[in-house]
Amino acid sequence: MTDAPTPVEELSYEDARDELSQVVAALEHGGLGLDESLALWERGEALATRCTAHLEGARARIEEALNAGDE
């Protein structure tokens, strides 16, 4: 029995990044059927979006902290 993957929106930046790396490696390796490749691609897109959201949040926090220091 295969465990369902963790929902992307629940992943930390590090977990999303690591899983994205695995997805890319699997797609580059090839040998997958079309449906499995498409499912991995879609998961990879969601993981990339999650990583971007984490990084944008971190950037906003840094800018907020820098701006607070200017006051």
Coordinates of N, CA and C in Angstrom, one line a residue:
M1 N 0.8 -1.2 0.0 CA 0.0 0.0 0.0 C 0.9 1.2 0.0
T2 N 0.6 2.2 -0.9 CA 1.4 3.4 -1.0 C 0.8 4.5 -0.2
D3 N 1.6 5.2 0.6 CA 1.0 6.4 1.3 C 0.8 7.5 0.3
A4 N -0.3 8.2 0.6 CA -0.6 9.4 -0.2 C 0.5 10.5 0.1
P5 N 0.9 11.2 -0.9 CA 1.9 12.3 -0.7 C 1.3 13.4 0.2
T6 N 2.2 14.0 1.0 CA 1.7 15.1 1.8 C 1.2 16.2 0.9
P7 N 0.1 16.8 1.2 CA -0.4 18.0 0.4 C 0.7 19.0 0.3
V8 N 0.9 19.6 -0.9 CA 1.9 20.5 -1.2 C 1.8 21.7 -0.2
E9 N 0.6 22.2 0.0 CA 0.5 23.4 0.9 C 0.9 23.2 2.3
E10 N 1.2 21.9 2.7 CA 1.6 21.6 4.1 C 3.1 21.5 4.2
L11 N 3.8 21.5 3.0 CA 5.2 21.3 3.0 C 6.1 22.5 3.4
S12 N 7.1 22.3 4.1 CA 8.1 23.3 4.4 C 8.8 23.6 3.1
Y13 N 9.6 24.7 3.1 CA 10.4 25.0 1.9 C 11.4 23.9 1.6
E14 N 12.1 23.4 2.6 CA 13.1 22.4 2.5 C 12.5 21.1 1.9
D15 N 11.3 20.7 2.5 CA 10.7 19.5 2.0 C 10.2 19.6 0.6
A16 N 9.6 20.8 0.2 CA 9.1 21.0 -1.1 C 10.3 21.0 -2.1
R17 N 11.4 21.7 -1.7 CA 12.6 21.7 -2.6 C 13.2 20.3 -2.8
D18 N 13.3 19.5 -1.7 CA 13.8 18.2 -1.9 C 12.9 17.3 -2.7
E19 N 11.6 17.4 -2.5 CA 10.7 16.6 -3.4 C 10.8 17.0 -4.8
L20 N 10.9 18.3 -5.0 CA 11.0 18.9 -6.4 C 12.2 18.3 -7.1
S21 N 13.3 18.2 -6.4 CA 14.5 17.7 -6.9 C 14.3 16.2 -7.3
Q22 N 13.6 15.5 -6.5 CA 13.3 14.1 -6.8 C 12.4 13.9 -8.1
V23 N 11.5 14.8 -8.2 CA 10.5 14.8 -9.3 C 11.3 15.1 -10.6
V24 N 12.2 16.1 -10.5 CA 13.0 16.5 -11.7 C 13.9 15.3 -12.1
A25 N 14.5 14.7 -11.1 CA 15.4 13.5 -11.4 C 14.6 12.4 -12.1
A26 N 13.4 12.1 -11.6 CA 12.6 11.0 -12.1 C 12.1 11.4 -13.6
L27 N 11.8 12.6 -13.8 CA 11.4 13.0 -15.2 C 12.6 13.0 -16.1
E28 N 13.7 13.4 -15.6 CA 14.9 13.3 -16.5 C 15.4 11.9 -16.8
H29 N 15.2 11.0 -15.8 CA 15.6 9.6 -16.0 C 14.7 8.9 -17.1
G30 N 13.4 9.4 -17.1 CA 12.5 8.8 -18.2 C 12.0 7.4 -17.8
G31 N 11.5 6.8 -18.8 CA 11.0 5.4 -18.6 C 9.6 5.4 -17.9
L32 N 8.9 6.5 -17.8 CA 7.6 6.6 -17.2 C 6.6 6.6 -18.2
G33 N 5.4 6.1 -17.9 CA 4.3 6.3 -18.8 C 3.8 7.7 -18.9
L34 N 3.0 8.0 -19.8 CA 2.5 9.4 -20.0 C 1.7 9.9 -18.8
D35 N 0.8 9.1 -18.3 CA 0.0 9.5 -17.2 C 0.9 9.8 -15.9
E36 N 1.8 8.9 -15.7 CA 2.7 9.1 -14.5 C 3.6 10.3 -14.7
S37 N 4.1 10.5 -15.9 CA 4.9 11.7 -16.2 C 4.1 13.0 -16.0
L38 N 2.9 13.0 -16.5 CA 2.0 14.2 -16.4 C 1.7 14.4 -14.9
A39 N 1.5 13.4 -14.1 CA 1.2 13.6 -12.7 C 2.4 14.1 -12.0
L40 N 3.6 13.6 -12.3 CA 4.8 14.1 -11.7 C 5.1 15.5 -12.1
W41 N 4.8 15.9 -13.4 CA 5.0 17.2 -13.9 C 4.1 18.2 -13.1
E42 N 2.8 17.8 -12.9 CA 1.9 18.6 -12.2 C 2.3 18.8 -10.7
R43 N 2.8 17.7 -10.1 CA 3.2 17.8 -8.7 C 4.5 18.7 -8.7
G44 N 5.3 18.6 -9.7 CA 6.5 19.5 -9.7 C 6.2 20.9 -9.8
E45 N 5.2 21.2 -10.7 CA 4.7 22.6 -10.8 C 4.2 23.2 -9.5
A46 N 3.4 22.3 -8.8 CA 2.9 22.8 -7.5 C 4.0 22.9 -6.5
L47 N 5.0 22.1 -6.5 CA 6.1 22.2 -5.6 C 6.9 23.4 -5.9
A48 N 7.1 23.7 -7.1 CA 7.9 25.0 -7.5 C 7.1 26.2 -7.0
T49 N 5.8 26.2 -7.2 CA 5.0 27.3 -6.7 C 5.1 27.5 -5.2
R50 N 5.1 26.3 -4.5 CA 5.2 26.4 -3.0 C 6.5 26.9 -2.6
C51 N 7.6 26.5 -3.3 CA 8.9 27.1 -3.0 C 9.0 28.6 -3.2
T52 N 8.4 29.0 -4.3 CA 8.4 30.4 -4.6 C 7.6 31.2 -3.5
A53 N 6.5 30.7 -3.1 CA 5.7 31.3 -2.1 C 6.5 31.4 -0.8
H54 N 7.2 30.4 -0.4 CA 8.1 30.4 0.8 C 9.1 31.5 0.7
L55 N 9.8 31.6 -0.5 CA 10.9 32.5 -0.7 C 10.3 34.0 -0.7
E56 N 9.2 34.2 -1.3 CA 8.6 35.5 -1.3 C 8.2 35.9 0.1
G57 N 7.7 35.0 0.9 CA 7.3 35.3 2.3 C 8.6 35.7 3.1
A58 N 9.7 35.0 2.8 CA 10.9 35.3 3.5 C 11.4 36.6 3.1
R59 N 11.3 36.9 1.8 CA 11.8 38.2 1.3 C 11.0 39.4 2.0
A60 N 9.7 39.2 2.1 CA 8.8 40.2 2.7 C 9.1 40.4 4.1
R61 N 9.4 39.3 4.8 CA 9.8 39.5 6.3 C 11.1 40.2 6.4
I62 N 12.1 39.9 5.5 CA 13.3 40.6 5.6 C 13.2 42.1 5.3
E63 N 12.4 42.4 4.3 CA 12.1 43.8 3.9 C 11.4 44.5 5.0
E64 N 10.5 43.9 5.7 CA 9.8 44.5 6.8 C 10.7 44.8 8.0
A65 N 11.6 43.8 8.2 CA 12.5 44.0 9.3 C 13.5 45.1 9.0
L66 N 14.0 45.2 7.7 CA 14.9 46.3 7.3 C 14.2 47.7 7.4
N67 N 12.9 47.7 7.0 CA 12.2 48.9 7.0 C 11.9 49.4 8.5
A68 N 11.6 48.4 9.3 CA 11.4 48.7 10.7 C 12.6 49.4 11.4
G69 N 13.8 48.9 10.9 CA 15.0 49.5 11.4 C 15.3 50.9 11.0
D70 N 14.6 51.3 9.9 CA 14.8 52.7 9.3 C 13.9 53.7 10.1
E71 N 13.0 53.2 10.9 CA 12.1 54.2 11.5 C 12.6 54.8 12.8

